[in-house]
């Protein structure tokens, strides 16, 4: 049985600096996988390698068994990967509604009407410029934009970054709902405690290497270990 | 005196329209393709010469559409085989490439059509002044104004309301993100380049009807078009149009009042704008602002 997403031995470079050292990881059907690690560990680079925005020099990325390594990013997106980038990357000078018209319409349950239903706040603000939205609204817009591709896999890069706690809870609820609806999710977070609440499985990266992998419950229970691995400072 | 000023301003407006169309295409290509297209002027000349060649067969009105489309075909080949390999590299590469291409194309035009300037025959009914008091307003000039208004308005509407237009604007701001959102940026950049070349070809024909044909017509119009972009604000399409019209009218008026400064005045305007408002009149983050 092939995983929704499998990374095998990725080595990724920025110019001459070797960032990812043989990263392997799997996301199975319907699973929510957390990818944790300190700032600079290589989480964003892993996602950029998957999307081919910074293509890995060696290693393989497969989606449902199909090799997508170094394919053009638009093909990877259309093959069913919804990407919510770090910092959200909203088109700030365009309205919410225009932002939602950027991705090609892919047939499936998610269309502009459906994402407005999921995030009524976006519907209310559909004529506002993306740059005028609050951080939470921008995050919702970034998720909505990714859903329009009707992805099989959603990958999110630090969706909680810079958001007020109430808003973080709202965003997390939306992610949990995506999982319930059958989407597989790869969730990058610096806030390990938050990610582990939702995750089935967790990987921890450090200096571009996977230093821990296992059921999320293990790290959830063993906060000292989580602290040591992922350097989480905000344990409750 | 008053009549002379109106006449000169109007002449300037017509020239400004040519600058504006050129600047609009240059801006589009600079924005999404990240290329300073020095060959834009020769694509303009090419459009004019192609129209000159096909007009006897298809007539003036059809040549107005077909000739720019033929220039677009060549433009798409250039984009695919010469420019595309340079995307993502230092912009200097594509600048040098288009610079060289401009010289090659201009020489090709000389080889094919001869180096002497030629008149561009317009239908007679377009060449007669519309009235005695408005002697400078010929049917042709009215056509130039109307077509430009139509094309520019259509382009702005398409950028605002169509998906491809929305993607062009989004891609101007963040090309990487639109590609990660599933947009085929290779096709989008090619289409955008094609639109830019169409505008150049159209400008070429409209200008030829007014100024006649010469192999170097493009190189003489391209510098003012760059000035138009800087005056209007790099990154703003509205700015490019406005900048083109302003420097056209300014140079038209100067031609009447102080003829020796006719060429210099546009650079003087650019210098003043750069000092007072370095981002240009409408230079902002969005393409349509
Ligand atoms: N564009 C870049 N050029 C060079 N080095 C980079 C670039 N982006 C990130 N890095 C380096 O790669 C390493 C991993 O970064 P990143 O993947 O962003 O980490 P994380 O997302 O886990 O915080 C860091 O050491 C960072 O400095
Ligand atoms: Mg990161």
Coordinates of C-alpha atoms and ligand atoms in Angstrom, one line a residue:
Chain A
X1 CA 0.0 0.0 0.0
X2 CA 1.6 3.2 -1.1
X3 CA 1.6 6.2 1.2
X4 CA -0.1 9.5 0.2
X5 CA 3.2 11.2 0.5
X6 CA 6.6 9.5 0.9
X7 CA 10.0 11.3 1.1
X8 CA 13.0 9.0 0.7
X9 CA 16.5 10.3 1.5
X10 CA 16.1 13.9 0.5
X11 CA 19.2 16.0 0.2
X12 CA 18.5 19.7 -0.4
X13 CA 20.9 22.6 -0.8
X14 CA 20.6 26.3 -0.9
X15 CA 23.5 27.1 -3.2
X16 CA 26.5 25.4 -1.5
X17 CA 24.9 25.0 1.9
X18 CA 23.7 21.5 2.5
X19 CA 20.4 21.8 4.4
X20 CA 18.5 18.5 4.4
X21 CA 20.6 15.4 5.1
X22 CA 18.7 12.3 3.9
X23 CA 15.2 13.2 5.2
X24 CA 12.7 10.4 4.9
X25 CA 9.0 10.7 5.9
X26 CA 5.7 9.1 5.2
X27 CA 2.1 10.4 5.4
X28 CA -0.5 7.6 5.1
X29 CA -4.0 8.0 3.9
X30 CA -6.2 10.1 6.3
X31 CA -3.3 10.7 8.6
X32 CA -2.2 14.0 10.2
X33 CA 1.5 14.1 10.6
X34 CA 3.3 16.8 12.6
X35 CA 6.8 17.9 11.5
X36 CA 8.5 19.6 14.4
X37 CA 11.8 21.1 15.1
X38 CA 13.5 24.3 16.3
X39 CA 13.8 27.4 14.2
X40 CA 16.2 26.6 11.3
X41 CA 15.9 22.9 11.6
X42 CA 14.9 22.5 8.0
X43 CA 11.1 22.2 8.2
X44 CA 10.3 24.9 5.6
X45 CA 13.1 23.5 3.4
X46 CA 11.4 20.1 3.6
X47 CA 8.1 21.5 2.4
X48 CA 9.8 23.5 -0.3
X49 CA 11.5 20.3 -1.5
X50 CA 8.2 18.5 -1.7
X51 CA 6.7 21.4 -3.8
X52 CA 9.9 21.6 -5.9
X53 CA 10.3 25.3 -5.0
X54 CA 13.8 24.3 -3.8
X55 CA 14.1 20.9 -5.6
X56 CA 16.1 18.3 -3.7
X57 CA 19.4 17.4 -5.3
X58 CA 19.0 13.7 -4.5
X59 CA 16.2 11.5 -3.1
X60 CA 12.7 10.8 -4.1
X61 CA 9.3 12.4 -3.5
X62 CA 6.2 10.2 -4.3
X63 CA 2.6 11.0 -4.2
X64 CA 0.4 7.9 -4.0
X65 CA 3.4 6.1 -5.4
X66 CA 3.9 8.5 -8.3
X67 CA 7.3 10.1 -8.6
X68 CA 6.9 13.9 -8.4
X69 CA 10.5 14.7 -7.5
X70 CA 11.6 18.0 -9.1
X71 CA 8.4 18.2 -11.2
X72 CA 7.3 21.8 -11.8
X73 CA 5.5 23.2 -8.7
X74 CA 2.3 23.7 -10.6
X75 CA 2.1 20.0 -11.6
X76 CA 2.7 19.0 -8.0
X77 CA -0.1 21.3 -6.8
X78 CA -2.4 20.0 -9.5
X79 CA -1.5 16.4 -8.6
X80 CA -3.2 17.0 -5.3
X81 CA -1.0 18.9 -2.9
X82 CA -2.5 22.0 -1.3
X83 CA 0.3 24.1 0.1
X84 CA -0.1 26.8 2.7
X85 CA 3.2 28.6 2.8
X86 CA 5.1 30.0 5.7
X87 CA 4.0 33.6 6.2
X88 CA 0.8 32.8 4.2
X89 CA 2.0 34.7 1.1
X90 CA -1.4 36.3 0.4
X91 CA -1.6 38.6 -2.6
X92 CA -1.9 41.7 -0.5
X93 CA -2.9 44.2 -3.2
X94 CA -5.7 41.9 -4.5
X95 CA -9.1 41.3 -2.9
X96 CA -10.0 38.2 -1.0
X97 CA -12.2 37.1 -3.9
X98 CA -9.4 37.7 -6.4
X99 CA -7.0 35.8 -4.3
X100 CA -9.4 32.8 -4.5
X101 CA -9.4 33.0 -8.3
X102 CA -5.7 32.4 -8.7
X103 CA -5.7 28.6 -8.3
X104 CA -7.2 26.7 -11.2
X105 CA -10.7 25.3 -10.6
X106 CA -10.3 21.5 -10.0
X107 CA -13.4 19.5 -9.8
X108 CA -14.3 18.2 -6.4
X109 CA -16.2 19.3 -3.3
X110 CA -14.1 22.5 -2.8
X111 CA -15.1 25.5 -4.8
X112 CA -15.2 29.2 -4.0
X113 CA -18.7 28.9 -2.5
X114 CA -17.7 26.0 -0.3
X115 CA -14.6 27.7 1.1
X116 CA -16.8 30.8 1.9
X117 CA -19.1 28.4 3.8
X118 CA -16.1 27.0 5.7
X119 CA -14.8 30.5 6.5
X120 CA -17.8 32.9 6.6
X121 CA -15.4 35.6 7.7
X122 CA -13.8 35.4 4.3
X123 CA -17.1 35.9 2.6
X124 CA -17.8 39.0 4.7
X125 CA -14.4 40.4 3.7
X126 CA -14.4 39.2 0.1
X127 CA -14.0 42.7 -1.3
X128 CA -11.2 43.7 1.1
X129 CA -7.6 43.7 0.0
X130 CA -5.6 40.7 1.2
X131 CA -3.1 43.0 2.9
X132 CA -5.9 44.5 5.0
X133 CA -6.9 41.3 6.6
X134 CA -5.9 40.2 10.1
X135 CA -3.3 37.5 10.5
X136 CA -6.0 34.9 11.3
X137 CA -8.1 35.9 8.3
X138 CA -5.0 35.7 6.1
X139 CA -4.3 32.2 7.4
X140 CA -7.9 31.2 6.6
X141 CA -7.5 32.7 3.1
X142 CA -4.3 30.8 2.6
X143 CA -6.0 27.5 3.6
X144 CA -9.0 28.3 1.5
X145 CA -6.8 29.0 -1.5
X146 CA -5.1 25.6 -1.1
X147 CA -8.4 23.8 -0.7
X148 CA -9.6 25.0 -4.1
X149 CA -7.2 22.6 -5.7
X150 CA -9.2 19.8 -4.1
X151 CA -6.0 18.3 -2.7
X152 CA -5.5 14.9 -1.3
X153 CA -2.8 16.2 0.9
X154 CA -2.6 19.5 2.7
X155 CA 0.8 20.8 3.8
X156 CA 0.9 23.7 6.2
X157 CA 3.9 25.7 7.3
X158 CA 3.5 27.1 10.7
X159 CA -0.2 28.2 10.5
X160 CA -0.1 29.4 14.1
X161 CA 2.7 31.8 13.6
X162 CA 2.0 35.3 14.9
X163 CA -1.7 34.6 15.7
X164 CA -3.6 35.3 18.9
X165 CA -4.4 32.2 20.9
X166 CA -8.2 32.3 20.2
X167 CA -7.5 32.5 16.5
X168 CA -5.0 29.7 16.7
X169 CA -7.7 27.5 18.1
X170 CA -10.0 28.4 15.3
X171 CA -7.4 27.6 12.7
X172 CA -6.6 24.3 14.4
X173 CA -10.3 23.4 14.4
X174 CA -10.4 24.0 10.6
X175 CA -7.4 21.7 10.2
X176 CA -9.0 19.1 12.3
X177 CA -12.1 19.3 10.2
X178 CA -10.0 18.8 7.0
X179 CA -8.6 15.6 8.5
X180 CA -12.1 14.4 9.5
X181 CA -13.2 15.0 5.9
X182 CA -10.6 12.5 4.8
X183 CA -7.7 14.8 3.8
X184 CA -4.2 13.8 4.7
X185 CA -2.2 16.5 6.4
X186 CA 1.4 17.4 6.9
X187 CA 1.6 20.1 9.6
X188 CA 4.8 22.0 10.3
X189 CA 4.8 23.7 13.6
X190 CA 7.3 25.2 16.0
X191 CA 4.6 25.0 18.6
X192 CA 4.9 21.3 19.2
X193 CA 2.3 21.0 21.9
X194 CA -0.3 22.5 19.6
X195 CA 0.5 20.2 16.7
X196 CA 0.6 17.1 18.8
X197 CA -2.9 17.7 20.0
X198 CA -4.1 16.9 16.5
X199 CA -1.4 14.7 15.1
X200 CA -1.4 10.9 14.7
X201 CA 2.3 10.7 14.0
X202 CA 5.2 13.1 14.6
X203 CA 8.7 13.6 13.1
X204 CA 11.3 15.9 14.7
X205 CA 13.9 17.5 12.5
X206 CA 17.2 18.9 13.8
X207 CA 19.9 20.4 11.6
X208 CA 18.3 18.8 8.5
X209 CA 18.0 15.3 9.9
X210 CA 15.1 13.3 11.3
X211 CA 16.0 12.8 14.9
X212 CA 12.8 11.3 16.1
X213 CA 9.7 9.7 14.6
X214 CA 6.8 7.9 16.2
X215 CA 3.2 8.1 17.3
X216 CA 2.2 11.6 18.4
X217 CA 1.0 10.1 21.7
X218 CA 4.5 9.3 22.8
X219 CA 5.7 12.9 22.7
X220 CA 2.4 14.1 24.0
X221 CA 2.9 12.0 27.1
X222 CA 6.6 12.6 27.5
X223 CA 6.9 16.4 27.7
X224 CA 10.5 16.3 28.8
X225 CA 11.5 14.5 25.7
X226 CA 9.5 16.7 23.5
X227 CA 11.2 19.7 25.1
X228 CA 14.6 18.1 24.5
X229 CA 13.9 17.2 20.9
X230 CA 11.9 20.1 19.6
X231 CA 13.0 22.8 22.0
X232 CA 9.5 23.9 22.8
X233 CA 9.6 26.8 25.2
X234 CA 5.8 27.3 25.6
X235 CA 4.7 24.1 27.3
X236 CA 1.5 24.5 29.2
Chain B
X1 CA -1.1 81.3 -30.7
X2 CA -3.8 79.5 -28.9
X3 CA -4.6 77.4 -32.0
X4 CA -0.9 76.6 -32.3
X5 CA -0.7 75.4 -28.7
X6 CA -3.8 73.2 -29.2
X7 CA -2.4 71.9 -32.4
X8 CA 1.0 71.1 -30.8
X9 CA -0.6 69.5 -27.7
X10 CA -2.7 67.4 -29.9
X11 CA 0.4 66.3 -32.0
X12 CA 2.0 65.5 -28.7
X13 CA -1.0 63.5 -27.6
X14 CA -0.7 61.3 -30.7
X15 CA 3.0 60.7 -30.1
X16 CA 2.2 60.1 -26.4
X17 CA -0.2 57.4 -27.4
X18 CA 2.5 55.5 -29.2
X19 CA 4.8 55.9 -26.2
X20 CA 1.9 54.7 -23.9
X21 CA 1.2 51.6 -26.0
X22 CA 4.9 50.8 -26.0
X23 CA 5.4 51.5 -22.3
X24 CA 2.4 49.4 -21.5
X25 CA 3.8 46.3 -23.2
X26 CA 7.3 46.9 -21.8
X27 CA 5.8 47.2 -18.3
X28 CA 3.8 44.0 -18.6
X29 CA 6.9 42.1 -19.8
X30 CA 9.1 43.6 -17.1
X31 CA 6.6 42.8 -14.4
X32 CA 5.7 39.1 -15.0
X33 CA 8.6 38.0 -17.2
X34 CA 11.2 40.1 -15.4
X35 CA 12.7 41.1 -18.7
X36 CA 13.7 44.5 -19.8
X37 CA 12.8 43.9 -23.4
X38 CA 15.2 46.0 -25.5
X39 CA 13.8 44.3 -28.6
X40 CA 10.4 45.9 -28.0
X41 CA 11.1 48.7 -30.4
X42 CA 12.0 46.3 -33.2
X43 CA 8.9 44.2 -32.6
X44 CA 7.1 47.5 -33.1
X45 CA 8.9 48.2 -36.4
X46 CA 8.2 44.6 -37.4
X47 CA 4.5 45.0 -36.8
X48 CA 4.5 48.1 -39.0
X49 CA 6.4 46.4 -41.8
X50 CA 4.3 43.3 -41.7
X51 CA 1.2 45.5 -42.0
X52 CA 2.9 47.4 -44.9
X53 CA 3.4 44.1 -46.6
X54 CA 0.0 42.5 -46.1
X55 CA -2.1 45.6 -46.4
X56 CA -2.4 45.5 -50.2
X57 CA -3.9 42.0 -49.8
X58 CA -6.1 42.2 -46.7
X59 CA -6.8 45.9 -46.4
X60 CA -5.9 48.4 -43.7
X61 CA -8.4 47.2 -41.0
X62 CA -7.5 43.6 -41.2
X63 CA -3.8 44.4 -41.3
X64 CA -4.3 46.3 -38.0
X65 CA -5.2 42.9 -36.4
X66 CA -3.2 40.4 -38.4
X67 CA 0.2 42.2 -38.5
X68 CA 0.5 42.4 -34.7
X69 CA -0.6 38.8 -34.5
X70 CA 2.2 37.8 -36.8
X71 CA 4.6 39.7 -34.7
X72 CA 3.2 37.8 -31.7
X73 CA 4.0 34.5 -33.4
X74 CA 7.7 35.5 -33.7
X75 CA 7.6 36.9 -30.1
X76 CA 6.3 33.6 -28.8
X77 CA 9.2 31.8 -30.5
X78 CA 11.7 34.2 -29.1
X79 CA 10.1 33.8 -25.6
X80 CA 10.2 30.0 -25.8
X81 CA 13.6 29.4 -27.2
X82 CA 15.7 32.4 -26.2
X83 CA 14.2 34.1 -23.2
X84 CA 12.8 31.1 -21.3
X85 CA 16.2 29.5 -20.7
X86 CA 17.2 32.8 -19.0
X87 CA 14.3 33.0 -16.5
X88 CA 15.6 32.8 -12.9
X89 CA 19.1 34.0 -14.0
X90 CA 20.5 37.5 -13.5
X91 CA 18.2 40.0 -15.4
X92 CA 21.4 41.2 -17.1
X93 CA 21.4 38.1 -19.3
X94 CA 17.9 38.7 -20.8
X95 CA 18.7 42.4 -21.2
X96 CA 21.8 41.6 -23.2
X97 CA 19.9 39.0 -25.2
X98 CA 17.1 41.4 -26.2
X99 CA 19.7 44.1 -26.9
X100 CA 21.4 41.8 -29.3
X101 CA 18.2 40.6 -30.7
X102 CA 17.1 44.2 -31.4
X103 CA 20.1 44.8 -33.5
X104 CA 19.7 41.6 -35.4
X105 CA 16.0 42.2 -36.1
X106 CA 16.6 45.8 -37.2
X107 CA 19.2 44.6 -39.7
X108 CA 16.8 41.9 -40.9
X109 CA 14.2 44.6 -41.5
X110 CA 16.8 46.6 -43.5
X111 CA 17.6 43.5 -45.5
X112 CA 14.1 42.5 -46.2
X113 CA 12.4 45.9 -46.7
X114 CA 15.3 48.2 -47.5
X115 CA 17.0 50.9 -45.3
X116 CA 15.1 53.9 -46.8
X117 CA 12.0 55.1 -45.0
X118 CA 8.7 54.6 -46.8
X119 CA 5.2 56.1 -46.4
X120 CA 2.5 53.8 -45.1
X121 CA -0.5 54.2 -47.4
X122 CA -3.7 54.9 -45.4
X123 CA -7.2 54.7 -46.9
X124 CA -7.9 58.2 -48.3
X125 CA -11.0 58.7 -46.3
X126 CA -8.9 58.5 -43.1
X127 CA -6.5 61.2 -44.2
X128 CA -8.7 64.2 -44.7
X129 CA -9.3 66.6 -41.9
X130 CA -12.7 66.3 -40.3
X131 CA -13.4 70.0 -40.3
X132 CA -11.7 73.2 -41.3
X133 CA -11.4 74.6 -37.8
X134 CA -10.1 71.3 -36.4
X135 CA -7.7 70.9 -39.3
X136 CA -5.3 68.7 -37.3
X137 CA -8.0 66.2 -36.4
X138 CA -8.0 63.7 -39.3
X139 CA -10.1 60.6 -39.3
X140 CA -6.9 58.6 -38.8
X141 CA -6.0 60.4 -35.6
X142 CA -9.4 59.8 -34.3
X143 CA -9.0 56.1 -35.2
X144 CA -5.6 56.0 -33.3
X145 CA -7.2 57.5 -30.2
X146 CA -10.3 55.2 -30.3
X147 CA -8.3 52.0 -30.9
X148 CA -5.9 52.8 -28.2
X149 CA -8.7 53.7 -25.7
X150 CA -10.4 50.4 -26.7
X151 CA -7.3 48.2 -26.4
X152 CA -6.1 49.8 -23.2
X153 CA -9.6 49.7 -21.6
X154 CA -10.0 46.1 -22.7
X155 CA -6.6 45.2 -21.3
X156 CA -7.3 46.8 -17.9
X157 CA -10.7 45.1 -17.8
X158 CA -9.2 41.8 -18.6
X159 CA -6.5 42.2 -15.9
X160 CA -9.2 43.1 -13.4
X161 CA -11.9 40.6 -14.2
X162 CA -10.5 37.5 -16.0
X163 CA -8.7 34.7 -14.3
X164 CA -5.7 35.0 -16.5
X165 CA -5.5 38.8 -15.7
X166 CA -5.8 38.1 -12.0
X167 CA -3.0 35.5 -12.3
X168 CA -0.8 38.0 -14.2
X169 CA -1.3 40.5 -11.4
X170 CA -0.7 37.9 -8.7
X171 CA 2.3 36.6 -10.5
X172 CA 3.7 40.1 -10.7
X173 CA 3.7 40.2 -6.9
X174 CA 4.8 36.6 -6.2
X175 CA 5.5 34.2 -9.1
X176 CA 6.7 31.4 -6.8
X177 CA 3.4 31.3 -4.9
X178 CA 1.2 31.3 -7.9
X179 CA 3.1 28.3 -9.3
X180 CA 2.7 26.5 -5.9
X181 CA -1.0 27.3 -6.3
X182 CA -1.2 25.3 -9.5
X183 CA -0.8 28.0 -12.1
X184 CA 1.3 27.0 -15.1
X185 CA 3.7 29.9 -15.1
X186 CA 5.4 28.9 -18.3
X187 CA 2.1 29.4 -20.2
X188 CA 1.2 32.5 -18.2
X189 CA 4.6 34.2 -19.0
X190 CA 4.4 33.3 -22.6
X191 CA 0.8 34.7 -22.9
X192 CA 1.9 37.8 -21.1
X193 CA 4.9 38.3 -23.4
X194 CA 2.5 37.8 -26.4
X195 CA 0.2 40.5 -25.1
X196 CA 3.1 42.9 -24.7
X197 CA 4.3 42.1 -28.3
X198 CA 0.8 42.6 -29.6
X199 CA 0.7 46.1 -28.1
X200 CA 4.1 46.8 -29.7
X201 CA 3.0 45.6 -33.1
X202 CA -0.2 47.7 -32.9
X203 CA 1.8 50.8 -31.8
X204 CA 4.0 50.2 -34.8
X205 CA 1.2 50.2 -37.3
X206 CA -0.5 53.2 -35.8
X207 CA 2.7 55.1 -35.7
X208 CA 3.6 54.1 -39.3
X209 CA 0.3 55.6 -40.4
X210 CA 1.3 58.9 -38.8
X211 CA 5.1 59.0 -39.2
X212 CA 5.8 56.5 -42.0
X213 CA 8.1 53.5 -41.9
X214 CA 11.7 53.3 -41.2
X215 CA 13.9 50.4 -39.9
X216 CA 15.0 52.5 -36.9
X217 CA 11.4 53.7 -36.0
X218 CA 11.5 51.3 -33.0
X219 CA 14.8 52.4 -31.6
X220 CA 13.7 56.0 -31.7
X221 CA 10.5 55.3 -29.8
X222 CA 11.9 52.9 -27.2
X223 CA 13.9 55.3 -25.1
X224 CA 10.9 57.7 -24.6
X225 CA 8.9 54.6 -23.7
X226 CA 11.3 53.7 -20.9
X227 CA 11.1 57.3 -19.7
X228 CA 7.3 57.0 -19.7
X229 CA 7.6 53.9 -17.4
X230 CA 9.9 55.7 -15.0
X231 CA 7.7 58.9 -15.0
X232 CA 4.5 56.9 -14.5
X233 CA 6.1 54.6 -11.9
X234 CA 7.7 51.2 -12.4
X235 CA 5.3 48.4 -11.7
X236 CA 2.1 50.4 -12.5
X237 CA 0.4 49.9 -15.9
X238 CA -1.8 52.9 -15.4
X239 CA 1.4 54.8 -14.7
X240 CA 3.0 53.7 -17.9
X241 CA 0.0 55.0 -19.9
X242 CA -0.1 58.2 -18.0
X243 CA 3.6 58.7 -18.3
X244 CA 3.5 58.1 -22.0
X245 CA 0.8 60.7 -22.5
X246 CA 2.4 63.3 -20.3
X247 CA 5.8 63.1 -22.0
X248 CA 4.2 63.0 -25.4
X249 CA 2.1 66.2 -24.8
X250 CA 5.1 67.9 -23.1
X251 CA 7.3 67.2 -26.0
X252 CA 4.6 68.4 -28.4
X253 CA 4.1 71.7 -26.6
X254 CA 7.9 72.2 -26.4
X255 CA 8.1 71.7 -30.1
X256 CA 6.0 74.7 -30.6
X257 CA 7.4 76.9 -27.8
X258 CA 11.1 76.0 -27.8
X259 CA 11.8 73.6 -30.6
X260 CA 15.4 72.8 -29.7
X261 CA 14.4 71.4 -26.4
X262 CA 11.8 69.0 -27.9
X263 CA 13.8 65.9 -27.2
X264 CA 15.4 67.0 -24.0
X265 CA 12.2 67.9 -22.3
X266 CA 11.1 64.3 -21.6
X267 CA 14.4 63.6 -19.9
X268 CA 14.1 66.8 -17.9
X269 CA 10.6 65.6 -16.7
X270 CA 12.1 62.3 -15.8
X271 CA 14.8 63.9 -13.7
X272 CA 12.3 66.1 -11.9
X273 CA 10.0 63.2 -11.2
X274 CA 12.9 61.1 -9.9
X275 CA 14.0 63.9 -7.6
X276 CA 10.5 64.8 -6.3
X277 CA 8.8 61.4 -6.3
X278 CA 11.3 58.6 -7.0
X279 CA 8.7 55.9 -7.3
X280 CA 7.0 57.7 -10.2
X281 CA 3.6 59.3 -10.4
X282 CA 1.6 56.1 -9.7
X283 CA 4.3 53.7 -8.6
X284 CA 2.8 51.4 -5.9
X285 CA 2.7 47.8 -5.1
X286 CA -0.1 46.8 -7.4
X287 CA 0.0 46.5 -11.1
X288 CA -3.3 48.4 -11.7
X289 CA -2.9 51.2 -9.1
Ligands
LIG1 N1 17.0 31.0 0.9 C1 17.9 30.4 1.7 N2 19.3 30.5 1.4 C2 20.2 30.0 2.2 N3 19.9 29.4 3.4 C3 18.7 29.3 3.8 C4 17.6 29.8 3.0 N4 16.4 29.5 3.6 C5 16.8 28.9 4.7 N5 18.1 28.7 4.8 C6 18.8 28.0 5.9 O1 18.4 26.6 5.9 C7 18.2 26.2 7.2 C8 16.8 25.6 7.4 O2 15.9 26.6 7.3 P1 14.3 26.4 7.3 O3 14.0 25.2 6.4 O4 13.7 27.7 6.9 O5 14.1 26.0 8.8 P2 12.7 26.0 9.6 O6 11.6 26.1 8.7 O7 12.8 24.7 10.3 O8 12.8 27.1 10.6 C9 18.5 27.3 8.1 O9 19.8 27.2 8.6 C10 18.4 28.5 7.3 O10 19.3 29.5 7.7
LIG2 MG1 10.2 27.6 8.6

